[in-house]
């Protein structure tokens, strides 16, 4: 059964009485080469377990099942369960779980697989919820080998941007704390049914085994990043003055200069190590005032 074939997809959907649910980001892949390339990119280790988010009718799931030891797929739409039982029935190494990934206890679910070997994430993500899913995966601190995701092309640009470039934002800096993101390839909108309005891209994030940055206070570092990008057009000193009411504007300027920057610099010029240094200096200043 070729799950990329439009006729097959239509027949399956008709036979099971289902429609594409736009509100769940259901844009299914129709290009077998792309599906195969994503599955290949996901892990180097054929003994690994793969967590998939949103199998749809199972096109990527099938390719993953053929390459890796075990595939666990979380699908929110219960209408797709009978379809998946039909399309993936022959793959005994696939487990479909009817859950919202945002509500799943990933640690409890994946713990036995981390004990056995490596675990990766691979997904053609629903666009309406890309960033929350990515943040949940990162903040879980689970030692995934890699996270390979298909996302909107412009979001891919943002995740992989270098400091100083216009696409660089809070999410770029936060992601750089956890690992290294690489844009693998672009996938034009006409490789999906229904076709989304914009092109997509596949990004692979290799997570650090041990995070190389050691901020004095991690929460303060995330707060600093958030504040720096809250008002993008503002200088860093103005943005941080708004975000840190406990410090005066002069104190903020002093801290920025002490970290080796001009106070009129903008947040997007700072890479993750700059943010660590800056947030450490902010911590010290706040502590010295208490
Ligand atoms: N993997 C299939 C493919 O590549 O053709 C489908 C990908 S489609 C872009 C996204 C899938 O994620 C849909 O099947 C959708 O129902 C599912 N989904 C949407 N929100 C979800 C959530 N919160 N948790 C789990 N699955 C979700």
GROMACS .gro file of C-alpha atoms and ligand atoms in nm:
model
  317
    1UNK     CA    1   0.000   0.000   0.000
    2UNK     CA    2   0.151   0.333  -0.107
    3UNK     CA    3   0.040   0.584   0.156
    4UNK     CA    4   0.184   0.873  -0.047
    5UNK     CA    5  -0.046   0.808  -0.339
    6UNK     CA    6  -0.330   1.061  -0.355
    7UNK     CA    7  -0.581   0.803  -0.480
    8UNK     CA    8  -0.491   0.567  -0.193
    9UNK     CA    9  -0.520   0.848   0.063
   10UNK     CA   10  -0.864   0.948  -0.072
   11UNK     CA   11  -0.985   0.585  -0.078
   12UNK     CA   12  -0.871   0.527   0.279
   13UNK     CA   13  -1.033   0.845   0.402
   14UNK     CA   14  -1.356   0.765   0.223
   15UNK     CA   15  -1.361   0.405   0.346
   16UNK     CA   16  -1.314   0.518   0.707
   17UNK     CA   17  -1.545   0.820   0.672
   18UNK     CA   18  -1.288   1.080   0.778
   19UNK     CA   19  -1.193   1.427   0.659
   20UNK     CA   20  -0.876   1.633   0.696
   21UNK     CA   21  -0.899   1.826   1.021
   22UNK     CA   22  -0.745   2.164   0.958
   23UNK     CA   23  -0.767   2.260   1.326
   24UNK     CA   24  -0.533   1.967   1.404
   25UNK     CA   25  -0.279   2.067   1.139
   26UNK     CA   26  -0.354   1.764   0.923
   27UNK     CA   27  -0.141   1.813   0.612
   28UNK     CA   28  -0.029   1.468   0.504
   29UNK     CA   29   0.291   1.402   0.312
   30UNK     CA   30   0.252   1.274  -0.044
   31UNK     CA   31   0.613   1.247  -0.156
   32UNK     CA   32   0.776   0.912  -0.078
   33UNK     CA   33   1.130   1.045  -0.128
   34UNK     CA   34   1.074   1.316   0.131
   35UNK     CA   35   0.925   1.068   0.378
   36UNK     CA   36   1.219   0.835   0.326
   37UNK     CA   37   1.472   1.118   0.369
   38UNK     CA   38   1.312   1.228   0.696
   39UNK     CA   39   1.313   0.872   0.831
   40UNK     CA   40   1.679   0.826   0.729
   41UNK     CA   41   1.781   1.151   0.901
   42UNK     CA   42   1.621   1.064   1.231
   43UNK     CA   43   1.887   0.836   1.381
   44UNK     CA   44   2.216   0.665   1.306
   45UNK     CA   45   2.122   0.372   1.524
   46UNK     CA   46   1.887   0.106   1.393
   47UNK     CA   47   1.840  -0.025   1.747
   48UNK     CA   48   1.691   0.304   1.860
   49UNK     CA   49   1.337   0.383   1.964
   50UNK     CA   50   1.161   0.665   1.781
   51UNK     CA   51   0.890   0.882   1.930
   52UNK     CA   52   0.665   1.018   1.657
   53UNK     CA   53   0.414   1.298   1.713
   54UNK     CA   54   0.110   1.287   1.484
   55UNK     CA   55   0.127   0.979   1.259
   56UNK     CA   56  -0.177   1.089   1.052
   57UNK     CA   57  -0.252   0.785   0.834
   58UNK     CA   58   0.092   0.638   0.908
   59UNK     CA   59   0.305   0.735   0.609
   60UNK     CA   60   0.616   0.833   0.808
   61UNK     CA   61   0.543   0.580   1.084
   62UNK     CA   62   0.576   0.297   0.832
   63UNK     CA   63   0.916   0.418   0.711
   64UNK     CA   64   1.036   0.458   1.069
   65UNK     CA   65   0.911   0.109   1.159
   66UNK     CA   66   1.112  -0.035   0.870
   67UNK     CA   67   1.431   0.130   0.989
   68UNK     CA   68   1.425   0.131   1.368
   69UNK     CA   69   1.365  -0.113   1.652
   70UNK     CA   70   1.054   0.047   1.797
   71UNK     CA   71   0.820   0.335   1.706
   72UNK     CA   72   0.586   0.499   1.954
   73UNK     CA   73   0.339   0.736   1.790
   74UNK     CA   74   0.115   0.982   1.968
   75UNK     CA   75  -0.197   1.078   1.773
   76UNK     CA   76  -0.459   1.314   1.916
   77UNK     CA   77  -0.731   1.235   1.661
   78UNK     CA   78  -0.915   0.920   1.766
   79UNK     CA   79  -1.083   0.900   1.422
   80UNK     CA   80  -0.742   0.802   1.281
   81UNK     CA   81  -0.700   0.499   1.508
   82UNK     CA   82  -0.890   0.251   1.287
   83UNK     CA   83  -0.701   0.386   0.986
   84UNK     CA   84  -0.368   0.333   1.160
   85UNK     CA   85  -0.470  -0.018   1.268
   86UNK     CA   86  -0.533  -0.089   0.899
   87UNK     CA   87  -0.225   0.079   0.748
   88UNK     CA   88   0.023  -0.033   1.017
   89UNK     CA   89  -0.130  -0.366   1.120
   90UNK     CA   90   0.170  -0.559   0.985
   91UNK     CA   91   0.424  -0.359   1.188
   92UNK     CA   92   0.449  -0.524   1.526
   93UNK     CA   93   0.713  -0.275   1.641
   94UNK     CA   94   0.469   0.019   1.624
   95UNK     CA   95   0.268   0.136   1.923
   96UNK     CA   96  -0.001   0.397   1.860
   97UNK     CA   97  -0.118   0.598   2.158
   98UNK     CA   98  -0.428   0.814   2.130
   99UNK     CA   99  -0.306   1.115   2.326
  100UNK     CA  100  -0.236   1.484   2.301
  101UNK     CA  101   0.144   1.513   2.314
  102UNK     CA  102   0.106   1.824   2.530
  103UNK     CA  103  -0.063   1.614   2.800
  104UNK     CA  104   0.157   1.304   2.775
  105UNK     CA  105   0.397   1.222   3.056
  106UNK     CA  106   0.694   1.167   2.824
  107UNK     CA  107   0.929   1.062   3.100
  108UNK     CA  108   0.700   0.785   3.222
  109UNK     CA  109   0.627   0.672   2.867
  110UNK     CA  110   0.987   0.662   2.748
  111UNK     CA  111   1.182   0.561   3.057
  112UNK     CA  112   1.195   0.187   2.969
  113UNK     CA  113   1.327   0.272   2.621
  114UNK     CA  114   1.600   0.504   2.747
  115UNK     CA  115   1.709   0.215   2.968
  116UNK     CA  116   1.747  -0.005   2.658
  117UNK     CA  117   1.927   0.238   2.427
  118UNK     CA  118   1.891   0.559   2.233
  119UNK     CA  119   1.561   0.740   2.175
  120UNK     CA  120   1.499   0.997   1.901
  121UNK     CA  121   1.203   1.211   1.805
  122UNK     CA  122   1.079   1.231   1.447
  123UNK     CA  123   0.768   1.417   1.333
  124UNK     CA  124   0.591   1.611   1.066
  125UNK     CA  125   0.459   1.849   1.328
  126UNK     CA  126   0.114   2.008   1.326
  127UNK     CA  127   0.190   2.374   1.250
  128UNK     CA  128  -0.060   2.524   1.494
  129UNK     CA  129   0.143   2.397   1.789
  130UNK     CA  130   0.505   2.361   1.667
  131UNK     CA  131   0.676   2.579   1.927
  132UNK     CA  132   0.488   2.444   2.233
  133UNK     CA  133   0.568   2.086   2.126
  134UNK     CA  134   0.934   2.168   2.067
  135UNK     CA  135   0.959   2.348   2.402
  136UNK     CA  136   0.794   2.055   2.579
  137UNK     CA  137   1.047   1.815   2.425
  138UNK     CA  138   1.341   2.037   2.522
  139UNK     CA  139   1.217   2.122   2.870
  140UNK     CA  140   1.153   1.755   2.944
  141UNK     CA  141   1.537   1.724   2.963
  142UNK     CA  142   1.502   1.372   2.832
  143UNK     CA  143   1.828   1.259   2.671
  144UNK     CA  144   1.697   1.227   2.315
  145UNK     CA  145   1.966   1.146   2.061
  146UNK     CA  146   1.809   1.396   1.820
  147UNK     CA  147   1.482   1.571   1.741
  148UNK     CA  148   1.405   1.573   1.368
  149UNK     CA  149   1.100   1.779   1.277
  150UNK     CA  150   0.922   1.909   0.971
  151UNK     CA  151   0.803   2.261   1.039
  152UNK     CA  152   0.716   2.578   0.847
  153UNK     CA  153   1.014   2.700   0.652
  154UNK     CA  154   1.021   3.039   0.824
  155UNK     CA  155   1.014   2.874   1.168
  156UNK     CA  156   1.306   2.657   1.054
  157UNK     CA  157   1.494   2.976   0.962
  158UNK     CA  158   1.426   3.112   1.308
  159UNK     CA  159   1.544   2.798   1.486
  160UNK     CA  160   1.869   2.785   1.290
  161UNK     CA  161   1.948   3.159   1.270
  162UNK     CA  162   2.283   3.297   1.375
  163UNK     CA  163   2.302   3.584   1.627
  164UNK     CA  164   2.272   3.921   1.454
  165UNK     CA  165   2.049   3.795   1.171
  166UNK     CA  166   1.690   3.915   1.138
  167UNK     CA  167   1.543   3.567   1.200
  168UNK     CA  168   1.725   3.535   1.532
  169UNK     CA  169   1.490   3.547   1.830
  170UNK     CA  170   1.425   3.420   2.182
  171UNK     CA  171   1.345   3.069   2.057
  172UNK     CA  172   1.680   3.057   1.870
  173UNK     CA  173   1.875   3.147   2.182
  174UNK     CA  174   1.677   2.907   2.402
  175UNK     CA  175   1.723   2.623   2.154
  176UNK     CA  176   2.097   2.693   2.131
  177UNK     CA  177   2.113   2.630   2.506
  178UNK     CA  178   1.990   2.272   2.463
  179UNK     CA  179   2.161   2.169   2.139
  180UNK     CA  180   2.259   2.243   1.780
  181UNK     CA  181   1.993   2.289   1.514
  182UNK     CA  182   2.061   2.215   1.149
  183UNK     CA  183   1.828   2.285   0.858
  184UNK     CA  184   1.839   1.970   0.645
  185UNK     CA  185   1.616   2.043   0.346
  186UNK     CA  186   1.316   2.239   0.220
  187UNK     CA  187   0.989   2.071   0.125
  188UNK     CA  188   0.759   2.266  -0.108
  189UNK     CA  189   0.392   2.304  -0.011
  190UNK     CA  190   0.275   2.086  -0.301
  191UNK     CA  191   0.421   1.777  -0.132
  192UNK     CA  192   0.128   1.770   0.112
  193UNK     CA  193  -0.243   1.711   0.097
  194UNK     CA  194  -0.411   1.946   0.158
  195UNK     CA  195  -0.126   2.179   0.054
  196UNK     CA  196  -0.042   2.431   0.329
  197UNK     CA  197  -0.001   2.798   0.237
  198UNK     CA  198   0.375   2.798   0.291
  199UNK     CA  199   0.673   2.573   0.229
  200UNK     CA  200   0.818   2.354   0.501
  201UNK     CA  201   1.165   2.247   0.605
  202UNK     CA  202   1.317   1.964   0.803
  203UNK     CA  203   1.531   2.059   1.099
  204UNK     CA  204   1.740   1.821   1.305
  205UNK     CA  205   1.836   1.921   1.657
  206UNK     CA  206   2.122   1.732   1.814
  207UNK     CA  207   2.086   1.770   2.187
  208UNK     CA  208   2.390   1.815   2.407
  209UNK     CA  209   2.455   1.511   2.624
  210UNK     CA  210   2.562   1.759   2.886
  211UNK     CA  211   2.464   2.125   2.842
  212UNK     CA  212   2.794   2.313   2.807
  213UNK     CA  213   2.659   2.638   2.951
  214UNK     CA  214   2.649   2.679   3.326
  215UNK     CA  215   2.438   2.981   3.419
  216UNK     CA  216   2.429   3.067   3.790
  217UNK     CA  217   2.053   3.061   3.773
  218UNK     CA  218   1.883   2.899   3.476
  219UNK     CA  219   1.544   3.060   3.537
  220UNK     CA  220   1.716   3.400   3.540
  221UNK     CA  221   1.886   3.318   3.209
  222UNK     CA  222   1.553   3.233   3.044
  223UNK     CA  223   1.403   3.549   3.194
  224UNK     CA  224   1.689   3.755   3.050
  225UNK     CA  225   1.638   3.606   2.702
  226UNK     CA  226   1.263   3.663   2.719
  227UNK     CA  227   1.307   4.024   2.832
  228UNK     CA  228   1.570   4.097   2.564
  229UNK     CA  229   1.333   3.994   2.285
  230UNK     CA  230   1.003   4.114   2.430
  231UNK     CA  231   1.035   4.446   2.251
  232UNK     CA  232   1.250   4.370   1.953
  233UNK     CA  233   1.297   4.723   1.830
  234UNK     CA  234   1.425   4.845   2.164
  235UNK     CA  235   1.787   4.856   2.265
  236UNK     CA  236   1.895   4.585   2.508
  237UNK     CA  237   1.915   4.834   2.794
  238UNK     CA  238   1.556   4.953   2.738
  239UNK     CA  239   1.426   4.599   2.692
  240UNK     CA  240   1.598   4.476   3.010
  241UNK     CA  241   1.484   4.783   3.206
  242UNK     CA  242   1.128   4.683   3.125
  243UNK     CA  243   1.190   4.319   3.213
  244UNK     CA  244   1.381   4.379   3.539
  245UNK     CA  245   1.187   4.628   3.750
  246UNK     CA  246   1.415   4.549   4.046
  247UNK     CA  247   1.711   4.720   3.872
  248UNK     CA  248   1.748   5.084   3.771
  249UNK     CA  249   1.820   5.182   3.413
  250UNK     CA  250   2.171   5.293   3.510
  251UNK     CA  251   2.238   4.960   3.678
  252UNK     CA  252   2.123   4.776   3.363
  253UNK     CA  253   2.352   4.990   3.145
  254UNK     CA  254   2.641   4.927   3.379
  255UNK     CA  255   2.583   4.549   3.367
  256UNK     CA  256   2.566   4.548   2.986
  257UNK     CA  257   2.893   4.744   2.963
  258UNK     CA  258   3.056   4.523   3.224
  259UNK     CA  259   2.970   4.226   2.996
  260UNK     CA  260   3.158   4.393   2.712
  261UNK     CA  261   2.870   4.538   2.509
  262UNK     CA  262   2.751   4.889   2.427
  263UNK     CA  263   2.423   4.966   2.605
  264UNK     CA  264   2.257   5.054   2.273
  265UNK     CA  265   2.321   4.702   2.140
  266UNK     CA  266   2.008   4.502   2.050
  267UNK     CA  267   1.925   4.164   2.200
  268UNK     CA  268   1.948   3.981   1.869
  269UNK     CA  269   2.325   4.036   1.858
  270UNK     CA  270   2.382   3.822   2.166
  271UNK     CA  271   2.446   3.450   2.136
  272UNK     CA  272   2.365   3.201   2.408
  273UNK     CA  273   2.702   3.237   2.587
  274UNK     CA  274   2.652   3.616   2.592
  275UNK     CA  275   2.311   3.561   2.752
  276UNK     CA  276   2.462   3.332   3.017
  277UNK     CA  277   2.726   3.595   3.106
  278UNK     CA  278   2.465   3.871   3.108
  279UNK     CA  279   2.219   3.682   3.327
  280UNK     CA  280   2.499   3.591   3.571
  281UNK     CA  281   2.583   3.962   3.604
  282UNK     CA  282   2.214   4.044   3.657
  283UNK     CA  283   2.195   3.774   3.928
  284UNK     CA  284   2.500   3.918   4.105
  285UNK     CA  285   2.359   4.270   4.095
  286UNK     CA  286   2.018   4.167   4.225
  287UNK     CA  287   2.180   3.964   4.505
  288UNK     CA  288   2.410   4.250   4.601
  289UNK     CA  289   2.106   4.475   4.648
  290UNK     CA  290   1.923   4.229   4.878
  291LIG     N1  291   0.279   1.218   0.997
  291LIG     C1  292   0.175   1.242   0.902
  291LIG     C2  293   0.236   1.284   0.770
  291LIG     O1  294   0.354   1.321   0.770
  291LIG     O2  295   0.168   1.281   0.669
  291LIG     C3  296   0.076   1.350   0.951
  291LIG     C4  297   0.139   1.482   0.990
  291LIG     S1  298   0.021   1.609   1.016
  291LIG     C5  299   0.118   1.751   0.973
  291LIG     C6  300   0.016   1.630   1.194
  291LIG     C7  301  -0.050   1.516   1.273
  291LIG     O3  302  -0.044   1.551   1.412
  291LIG     C8  303  -0.197   1.492   1.244
  291LIG     O4  304  -0.220   1.354   1.230
  291LIG     C9  305  -0.270   1.546   1.366
  291LIG     O5  306  -0.393   1.484   1.393
  291LIG    C10  307  -0.168   1.520   1.475
  291LIG     N2  308  -0.177   1.609   1.594
  291LIG    C11  309  -0.218   1.737   1.597
  291LIG     N3  310  -0.209   1.786   1.721
  291LIG    C12  311  -0.160   1.686   1.800
  291LIG    C13  312  -0.129   1.676   1.938
  291LIG     N4  313  -0.146   1.780   2.020
  291LIG     N5  314  -0.082   1.558   1.986
  291LIG    C14  315  -0.064   1.451   1.901
  291LIG     N6  316  -0.092   1.456   1.768
  291LIG    C15  317  -0.138   1.572   1.718
   0.00000   0.00000   0.00000
